[in-house]
Short mmCIF file of C-alpha atoms and ligand atoms in Angstrom, two decimals:
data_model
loop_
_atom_site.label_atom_id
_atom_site.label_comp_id
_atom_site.label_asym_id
_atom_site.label_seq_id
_atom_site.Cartn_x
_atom_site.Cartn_y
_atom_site.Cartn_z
CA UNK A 262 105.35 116.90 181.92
CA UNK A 263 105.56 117.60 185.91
CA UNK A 264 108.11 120.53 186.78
CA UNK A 265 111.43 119.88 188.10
CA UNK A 266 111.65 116.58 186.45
CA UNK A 267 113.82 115.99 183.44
CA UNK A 268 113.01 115.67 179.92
CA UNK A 269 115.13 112.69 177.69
CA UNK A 270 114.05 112.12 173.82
CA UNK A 271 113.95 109.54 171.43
CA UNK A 272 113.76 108.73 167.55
CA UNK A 273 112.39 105.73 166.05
CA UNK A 274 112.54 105.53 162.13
CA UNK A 275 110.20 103.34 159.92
CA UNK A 276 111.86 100.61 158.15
CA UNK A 277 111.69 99.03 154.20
CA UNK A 278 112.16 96.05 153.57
CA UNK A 279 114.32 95.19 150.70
CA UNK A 280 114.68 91.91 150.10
CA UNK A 281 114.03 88.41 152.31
CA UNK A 282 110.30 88.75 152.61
CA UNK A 283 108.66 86.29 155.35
CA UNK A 284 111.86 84.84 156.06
CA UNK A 285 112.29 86.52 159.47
CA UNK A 286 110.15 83.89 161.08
CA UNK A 287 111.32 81.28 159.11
CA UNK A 288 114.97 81.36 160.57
CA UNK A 289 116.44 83.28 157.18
CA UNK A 290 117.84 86.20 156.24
CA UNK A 291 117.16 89.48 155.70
CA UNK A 292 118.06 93.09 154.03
CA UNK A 293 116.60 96.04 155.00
CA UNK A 294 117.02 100.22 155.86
CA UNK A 295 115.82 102.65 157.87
CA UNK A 296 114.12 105.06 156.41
CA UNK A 297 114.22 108.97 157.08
CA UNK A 298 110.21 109.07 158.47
CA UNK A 299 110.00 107.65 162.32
CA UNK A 300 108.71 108.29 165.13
CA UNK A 301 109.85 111.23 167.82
CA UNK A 302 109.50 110.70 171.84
CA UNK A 303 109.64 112.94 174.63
CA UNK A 304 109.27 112.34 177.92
CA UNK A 305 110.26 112.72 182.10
CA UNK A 306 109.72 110.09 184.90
CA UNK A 307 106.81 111.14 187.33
CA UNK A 308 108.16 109.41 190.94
CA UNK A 309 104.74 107.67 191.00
CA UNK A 310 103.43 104.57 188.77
CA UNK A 311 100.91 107.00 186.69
CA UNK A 312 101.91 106.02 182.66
CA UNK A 313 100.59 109.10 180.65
CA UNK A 314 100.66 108.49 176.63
CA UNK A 315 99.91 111.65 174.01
CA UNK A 316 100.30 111.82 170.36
CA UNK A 317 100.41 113.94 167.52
CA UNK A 318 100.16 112.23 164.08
CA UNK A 319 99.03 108.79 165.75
CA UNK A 320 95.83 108.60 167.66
CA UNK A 321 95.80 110.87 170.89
CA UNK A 322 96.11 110.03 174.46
CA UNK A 323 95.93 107.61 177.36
CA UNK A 324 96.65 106.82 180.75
CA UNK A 325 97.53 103.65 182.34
CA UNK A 326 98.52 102.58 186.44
CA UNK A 327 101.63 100.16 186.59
CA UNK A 328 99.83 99.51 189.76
CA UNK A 329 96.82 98.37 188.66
CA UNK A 330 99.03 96.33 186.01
CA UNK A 331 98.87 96.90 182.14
CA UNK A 332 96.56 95.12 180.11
CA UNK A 333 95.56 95.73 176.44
CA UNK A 334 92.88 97.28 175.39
CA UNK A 335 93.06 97.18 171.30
CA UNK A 336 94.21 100.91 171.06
CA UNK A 337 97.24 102.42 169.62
CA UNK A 338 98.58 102.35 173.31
CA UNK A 339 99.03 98.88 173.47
CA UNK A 340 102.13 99.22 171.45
CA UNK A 341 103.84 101.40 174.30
CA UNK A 342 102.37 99.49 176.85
CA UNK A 343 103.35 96.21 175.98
CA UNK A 344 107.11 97.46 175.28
CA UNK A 345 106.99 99.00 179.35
CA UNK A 346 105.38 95.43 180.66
CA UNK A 347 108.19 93.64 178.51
CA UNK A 348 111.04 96.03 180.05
CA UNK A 349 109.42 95.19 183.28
CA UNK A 350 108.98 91.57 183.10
CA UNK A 351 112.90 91.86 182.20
CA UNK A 352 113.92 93.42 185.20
CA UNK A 353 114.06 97.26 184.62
CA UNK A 354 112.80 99.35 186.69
CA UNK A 355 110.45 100.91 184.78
CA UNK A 356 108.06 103.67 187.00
CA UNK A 357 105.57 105.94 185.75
CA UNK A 358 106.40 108.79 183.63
CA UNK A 359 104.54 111.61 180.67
CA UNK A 360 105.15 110.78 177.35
CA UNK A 361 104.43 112.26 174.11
CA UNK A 362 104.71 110.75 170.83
CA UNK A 363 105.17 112.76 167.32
CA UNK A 364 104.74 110.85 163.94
CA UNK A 365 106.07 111.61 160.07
CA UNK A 366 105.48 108.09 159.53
CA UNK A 367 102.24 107.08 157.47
CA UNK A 368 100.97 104.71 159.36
CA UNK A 369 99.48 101.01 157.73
CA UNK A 370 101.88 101.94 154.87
CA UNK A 371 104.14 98.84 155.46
CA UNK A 372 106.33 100.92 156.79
CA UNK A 373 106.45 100.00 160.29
CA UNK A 374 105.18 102.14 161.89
CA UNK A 375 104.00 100.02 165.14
CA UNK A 376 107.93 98.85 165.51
CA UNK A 377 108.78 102.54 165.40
CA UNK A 378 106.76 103.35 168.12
CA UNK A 379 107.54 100.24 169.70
CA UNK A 380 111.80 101.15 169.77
CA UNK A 381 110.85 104.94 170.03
CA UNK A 382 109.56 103.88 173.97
CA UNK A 383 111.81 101.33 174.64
CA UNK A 384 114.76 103.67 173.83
CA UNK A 385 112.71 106.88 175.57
CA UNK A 386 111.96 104.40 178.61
CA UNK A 387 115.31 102.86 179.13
CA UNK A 388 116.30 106.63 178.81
CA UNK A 389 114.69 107.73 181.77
CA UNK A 390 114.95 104.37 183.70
CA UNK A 391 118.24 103.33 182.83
CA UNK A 392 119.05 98.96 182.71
CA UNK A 393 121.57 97.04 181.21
CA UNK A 394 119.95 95.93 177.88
CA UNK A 395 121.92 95.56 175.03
CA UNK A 396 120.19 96.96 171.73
CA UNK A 397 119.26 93.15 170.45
CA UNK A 398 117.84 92.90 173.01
CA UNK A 399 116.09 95.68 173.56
CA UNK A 400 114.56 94.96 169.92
CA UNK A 401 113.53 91.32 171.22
CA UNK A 402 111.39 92.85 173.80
CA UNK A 403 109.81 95.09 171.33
CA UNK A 404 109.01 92.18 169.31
CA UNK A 405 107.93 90.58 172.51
CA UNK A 406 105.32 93.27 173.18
CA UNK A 407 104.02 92.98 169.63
CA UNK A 408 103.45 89.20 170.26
CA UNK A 409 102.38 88.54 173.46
CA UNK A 410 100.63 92.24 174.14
CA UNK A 411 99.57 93.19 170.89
CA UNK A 412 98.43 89.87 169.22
CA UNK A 413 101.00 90.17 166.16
CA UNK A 414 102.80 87.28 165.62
CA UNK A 415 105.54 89.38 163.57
CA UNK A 416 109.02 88.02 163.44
CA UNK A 417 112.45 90.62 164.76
CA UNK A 418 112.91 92.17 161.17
CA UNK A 419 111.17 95.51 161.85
CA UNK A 420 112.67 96.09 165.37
CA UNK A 421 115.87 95.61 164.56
CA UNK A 422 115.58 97.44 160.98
CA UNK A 423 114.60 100.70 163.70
CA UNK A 424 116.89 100.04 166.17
CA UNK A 425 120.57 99.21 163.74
CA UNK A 426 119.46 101.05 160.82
CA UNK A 427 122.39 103.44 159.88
CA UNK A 428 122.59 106.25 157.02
CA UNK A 429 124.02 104.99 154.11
CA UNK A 430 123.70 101.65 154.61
CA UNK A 431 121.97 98.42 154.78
CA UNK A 432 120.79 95.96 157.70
CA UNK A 433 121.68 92.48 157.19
CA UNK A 434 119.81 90.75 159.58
CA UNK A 435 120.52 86.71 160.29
CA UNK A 436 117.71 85.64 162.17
CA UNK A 437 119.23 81.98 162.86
CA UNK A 438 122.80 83.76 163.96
CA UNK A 439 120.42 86.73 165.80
CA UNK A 440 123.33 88.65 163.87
CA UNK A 441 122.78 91.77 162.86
CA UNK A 442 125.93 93.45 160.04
CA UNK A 443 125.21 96.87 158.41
CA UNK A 444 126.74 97.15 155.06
CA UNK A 445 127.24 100.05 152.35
CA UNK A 446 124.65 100.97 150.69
CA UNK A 447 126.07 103.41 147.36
CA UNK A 448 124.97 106.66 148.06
CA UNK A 449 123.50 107.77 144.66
CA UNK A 450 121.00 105.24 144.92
CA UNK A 451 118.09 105.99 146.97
CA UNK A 452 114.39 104.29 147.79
CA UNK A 453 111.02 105.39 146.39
CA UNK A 454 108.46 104.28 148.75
CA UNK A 455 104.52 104.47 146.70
CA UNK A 456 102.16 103.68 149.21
CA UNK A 457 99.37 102.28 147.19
CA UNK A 458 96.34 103.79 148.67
CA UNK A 459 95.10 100.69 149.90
CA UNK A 460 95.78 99.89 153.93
CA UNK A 461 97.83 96.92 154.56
CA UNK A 462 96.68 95.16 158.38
CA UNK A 463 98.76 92.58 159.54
CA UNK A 464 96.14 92.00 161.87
CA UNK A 465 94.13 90.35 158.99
CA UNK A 466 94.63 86.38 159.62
CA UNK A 467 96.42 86.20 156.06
CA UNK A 468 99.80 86.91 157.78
CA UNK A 469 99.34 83.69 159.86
CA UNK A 470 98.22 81.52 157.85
CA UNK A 471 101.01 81.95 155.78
CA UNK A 472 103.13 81.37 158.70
CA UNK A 473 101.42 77.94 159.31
CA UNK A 474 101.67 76.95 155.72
CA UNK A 475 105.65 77.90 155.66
CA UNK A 476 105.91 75.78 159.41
CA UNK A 477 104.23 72.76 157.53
CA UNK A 478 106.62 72.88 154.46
CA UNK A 479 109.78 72.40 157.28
CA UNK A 480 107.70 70.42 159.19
CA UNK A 481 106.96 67.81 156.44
CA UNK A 482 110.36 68.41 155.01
CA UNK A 483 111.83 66.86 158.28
CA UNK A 484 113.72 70.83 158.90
CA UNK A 485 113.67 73.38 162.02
CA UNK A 486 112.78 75.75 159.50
CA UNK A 487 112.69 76.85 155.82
CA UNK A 488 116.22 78.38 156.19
CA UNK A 489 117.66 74.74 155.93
CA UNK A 490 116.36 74.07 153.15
CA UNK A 491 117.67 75.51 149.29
CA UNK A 492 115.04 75.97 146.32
CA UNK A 493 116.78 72.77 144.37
CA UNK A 494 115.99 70.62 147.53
CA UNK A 495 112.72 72.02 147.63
CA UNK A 496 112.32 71.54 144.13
CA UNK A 497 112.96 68.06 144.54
CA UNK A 498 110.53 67.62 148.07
CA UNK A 499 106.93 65.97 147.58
CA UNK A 500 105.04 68.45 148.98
CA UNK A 501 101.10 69.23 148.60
CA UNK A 502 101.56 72.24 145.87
CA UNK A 503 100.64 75.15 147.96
CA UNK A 504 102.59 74.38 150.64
CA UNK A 505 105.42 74.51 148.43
CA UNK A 506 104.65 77.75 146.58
CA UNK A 507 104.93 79.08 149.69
CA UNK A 508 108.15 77.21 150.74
CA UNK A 509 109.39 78.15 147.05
CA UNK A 510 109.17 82.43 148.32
CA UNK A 511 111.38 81.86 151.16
CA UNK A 512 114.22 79.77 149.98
CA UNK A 513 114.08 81.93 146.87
CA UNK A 514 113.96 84.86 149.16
CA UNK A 515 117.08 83.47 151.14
CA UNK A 516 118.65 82.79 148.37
CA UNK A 517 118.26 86.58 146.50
CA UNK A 518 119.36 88.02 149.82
CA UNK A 519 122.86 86.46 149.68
CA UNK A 520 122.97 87.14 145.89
CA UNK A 521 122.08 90.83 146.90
CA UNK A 522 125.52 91.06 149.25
CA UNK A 523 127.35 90.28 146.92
CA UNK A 524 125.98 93.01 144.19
CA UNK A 525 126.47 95.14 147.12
CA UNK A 526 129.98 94.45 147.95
CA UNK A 527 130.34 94.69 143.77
CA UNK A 528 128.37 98.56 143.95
CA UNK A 529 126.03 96.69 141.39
CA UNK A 530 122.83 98.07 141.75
CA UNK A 531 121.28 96.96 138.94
CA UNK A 532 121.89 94.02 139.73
CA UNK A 533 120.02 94.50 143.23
CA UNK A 534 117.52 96.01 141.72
CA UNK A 535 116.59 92.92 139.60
CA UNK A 536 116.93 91.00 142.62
CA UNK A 537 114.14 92.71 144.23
CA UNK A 538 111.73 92.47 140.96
CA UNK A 539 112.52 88.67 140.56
CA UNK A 540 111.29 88.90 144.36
CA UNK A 541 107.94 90.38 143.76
CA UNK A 542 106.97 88.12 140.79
CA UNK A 543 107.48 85.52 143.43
CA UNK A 544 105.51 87.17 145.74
CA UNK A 545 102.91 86.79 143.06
CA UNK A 546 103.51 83.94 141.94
CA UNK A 547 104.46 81.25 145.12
CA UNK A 548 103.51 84.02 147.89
CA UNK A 549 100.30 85.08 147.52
CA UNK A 550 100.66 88.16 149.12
CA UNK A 551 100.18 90.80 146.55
CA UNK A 552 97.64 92.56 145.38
CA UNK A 553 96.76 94.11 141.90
CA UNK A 554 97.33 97.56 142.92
CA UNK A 555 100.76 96.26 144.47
CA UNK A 556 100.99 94.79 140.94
CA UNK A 557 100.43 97.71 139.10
CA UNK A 558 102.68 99.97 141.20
CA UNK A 559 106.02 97.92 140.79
CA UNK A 560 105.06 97.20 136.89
CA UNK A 561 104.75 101.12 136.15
CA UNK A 562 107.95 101.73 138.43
CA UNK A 563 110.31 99.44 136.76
CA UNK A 564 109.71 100.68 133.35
CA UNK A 565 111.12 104.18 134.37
CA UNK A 566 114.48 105.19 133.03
CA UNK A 567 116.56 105.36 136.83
CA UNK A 568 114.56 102.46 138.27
CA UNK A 569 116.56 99.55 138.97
CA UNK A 570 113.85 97.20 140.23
CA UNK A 571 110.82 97.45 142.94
CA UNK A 572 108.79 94.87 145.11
CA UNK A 573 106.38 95.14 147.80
CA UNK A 574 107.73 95.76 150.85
CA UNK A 575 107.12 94.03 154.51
CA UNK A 576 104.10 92.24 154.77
CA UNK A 577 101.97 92.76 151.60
CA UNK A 578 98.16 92.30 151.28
CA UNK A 579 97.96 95.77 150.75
CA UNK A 580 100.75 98.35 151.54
CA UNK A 581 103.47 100.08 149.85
CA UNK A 582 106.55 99.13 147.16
CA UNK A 583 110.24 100.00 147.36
CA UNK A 584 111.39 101.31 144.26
CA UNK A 585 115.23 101.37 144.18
CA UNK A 586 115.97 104.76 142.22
CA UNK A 587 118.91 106.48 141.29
CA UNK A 588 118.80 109.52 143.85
CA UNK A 589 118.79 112.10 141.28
CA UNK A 590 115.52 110.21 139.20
CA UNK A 591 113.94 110.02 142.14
CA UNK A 592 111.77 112.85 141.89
CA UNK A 593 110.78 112.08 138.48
CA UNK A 594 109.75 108.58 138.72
CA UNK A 595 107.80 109.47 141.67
CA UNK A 596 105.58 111.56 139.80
CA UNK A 597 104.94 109.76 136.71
CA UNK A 598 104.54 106.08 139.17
CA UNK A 599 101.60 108.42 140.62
CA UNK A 600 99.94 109.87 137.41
CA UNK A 601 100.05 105.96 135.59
CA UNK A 602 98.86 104.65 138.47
CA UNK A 603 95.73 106.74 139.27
CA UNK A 604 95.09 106.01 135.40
CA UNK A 605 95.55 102.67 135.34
CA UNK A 606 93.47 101.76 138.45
CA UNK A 607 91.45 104.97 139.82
CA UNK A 608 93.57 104.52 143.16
CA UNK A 609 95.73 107.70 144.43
CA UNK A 610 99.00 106.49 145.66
CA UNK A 611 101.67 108.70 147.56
CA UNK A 612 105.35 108.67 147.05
CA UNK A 613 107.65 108.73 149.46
CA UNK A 614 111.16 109.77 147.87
CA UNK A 615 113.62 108.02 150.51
CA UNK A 616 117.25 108.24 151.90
CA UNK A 617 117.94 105.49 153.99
CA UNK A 618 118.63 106.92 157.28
CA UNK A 619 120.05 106.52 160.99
CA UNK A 620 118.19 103.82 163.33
CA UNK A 621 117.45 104.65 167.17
CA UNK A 622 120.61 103.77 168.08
CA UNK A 623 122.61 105.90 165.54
CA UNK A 624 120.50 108.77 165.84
CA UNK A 625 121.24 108.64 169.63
C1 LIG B 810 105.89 92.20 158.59
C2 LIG B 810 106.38 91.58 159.88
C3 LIG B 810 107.87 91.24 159.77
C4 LIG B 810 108.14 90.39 158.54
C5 LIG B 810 107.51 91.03 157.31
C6 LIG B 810 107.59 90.19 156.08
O1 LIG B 810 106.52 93.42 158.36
O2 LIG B 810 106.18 92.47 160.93
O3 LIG B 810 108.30 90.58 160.95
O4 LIG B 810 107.68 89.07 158.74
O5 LIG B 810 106.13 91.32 157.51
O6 LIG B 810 108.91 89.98 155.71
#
């Protein structure tokens, strides 16, 4: 950090997913928390267009020259850099500055960590080079620099999840409306994250294809977008069967989400717990997006005493669950969902034993 110059900070938390899977991109809704793991910035202006990036916990350092112009290079930088060069192509005044970066995130654990770190600078840079940018849209641009930087086609679900996440409750995110409406979560229930062991990469071209396939359902269906359609129409469509296994997961998924604010508003969270299981045997079953190990995890979970339900959480191919626990299980389940599963399958999974926390914009 150069002398004299001040120093302004930043948190970023990961993000689970709880119910509405793959719907973000196909206009629908979605339910998710922030989680107590992020990501921590620090950082001061410099007063010349030098960009210096250093991390603990993610991958180390770099160095970049807004006069040169930022480009990526396929490095964990890109995710900072394409959030500045979206602020920038927006209008703020972005110049160069010394950051450092400081993960208790896993990272590839479907936890979001690259939207963390994504929200973490856009909250550290528009911190030190203050615009007018309201938080939704300061979670667009991060979702901007993930697409057109990056290479991720990932819809706005994980950037808003960081940025409106608040303790104690739930994100209901309305990607149609662009709504965002964060409602009570009961406090003795709490998440159990298991990552399985097995990395989850989005970059992998399974996450677009299924995007295609879920385009060419509306598509043939004569929609914008799955959100307009419900399963019963769907049921009902003649569509080529794939494409409407896939189809089936989002309107399903819609359809569980709005189920699940109502057992919220009821303090039923059994209730959302089965929610979330009927979601991951649709994952399995329409989806495709599962994987044994993912399998095994939320089959051992849900037969613990304190587990109300459990599904695989953001993407999938790989990745964690979220187990929803009573807070005071929590502890428990974790440890016997790791001992069966290292049985069962010879695969070491870690368990993350979860509050749902502040976002960026709560934890100020
Ligand atoms: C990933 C993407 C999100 C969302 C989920 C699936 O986490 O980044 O935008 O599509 O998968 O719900």
């Amino acid at each position: 950090m150069i002398r004299g110059m001040p120093t302004f900070h930043a948190f970023a938390p990961g993000r689970v997913e709880l119910l509405g899977n793959h719907t973000d991109y196909n206009s629908g809704v979605v339910l998710s928390a922030a989680i107590q793991m992020g990501i921590r910035a620090e950082g001061s202006p410099r007063g010349d267009s030098t960009i210096t990036l250093s991390s603990e916990g993610i991958e180390g350092t770099a160095a970049a020259d807004l006069a040169a112009g930022l480009k990526p290079r396929g490095t964990w930088d890109d995710y900072p850099l394409g959030v500045v060069e979206m602020l920038r192509r927006a209008g703020a005044p972005v110049g160069g500055f010394d950051a450092r970066f400081t993960a208790d995130l896993p990272l590839g654990a479907g936890l979001s960590s690259s939207a963390a770190l994504e929200v973490a600078t856009a909250v550290l840079t528009t911190r030190m080079f203050p615009c007018d940018v309201s938080p939704l849209d300061l979670a667009k641009i991060c979702r901007r620099a993930e697409n057109e930087f990056v290479g991720v086609s990932c819809g706005l679900l994980d950037q808003v999840s960081s940025i409106f996440g608040r303790r104690d409750h739930v994100v209901f995110l309305d990607c149609r409306a662009e709504s965002v409406v964060q409602v009570p979560f009961p406090s003795a229930l709490g998440l159990l994250i298991v990552h399985s062991g097995v990395k989850h990469a989005l970059t992998g071209g399974e996450y677009n294809e299924r995007r295609d396939q879920c385009f060419e359902a509306a598509r043939r269906m004569g929609v914008l977008a799955l959100r307009d359609v419900t399963s019963d129409q769907l049921a009902a469509a003649d569509l080529p069967p794939l494409v409407k296994h896939r189809a089936a997961h989002i309107t399903g998924e819609n359809e569980r989400v709005f189920e699940a604010l109502d057992a919220l508003r009821a303090g039923d969270g059994d209730r959302f717990g089965k929610l979330m299981t009927a979601s991951h045997r649709s994952s399995m079953e329409n989806f495709a997006n599962s994987t044994p190990e993912l399998d095994a995890l939320v089959e051992i979970a849900i037969r613990q005493p304190g587990c109300h339900g459990a599904r695989l959480t953001g993407g999938g191919f790989g990745g964690a669950i979220v187990a929803l626990v009573d807070v005071e299980a929590s502890g428990r389940i974790a440890e016997a969902v790791v001992a069966e599963y290292l049985t069962g399958t010879g695969h070491r999974a870690t368990a993350y034993p979860c509050l749902v926390g502040d976002g960026a914009l709560a934890a100020a």
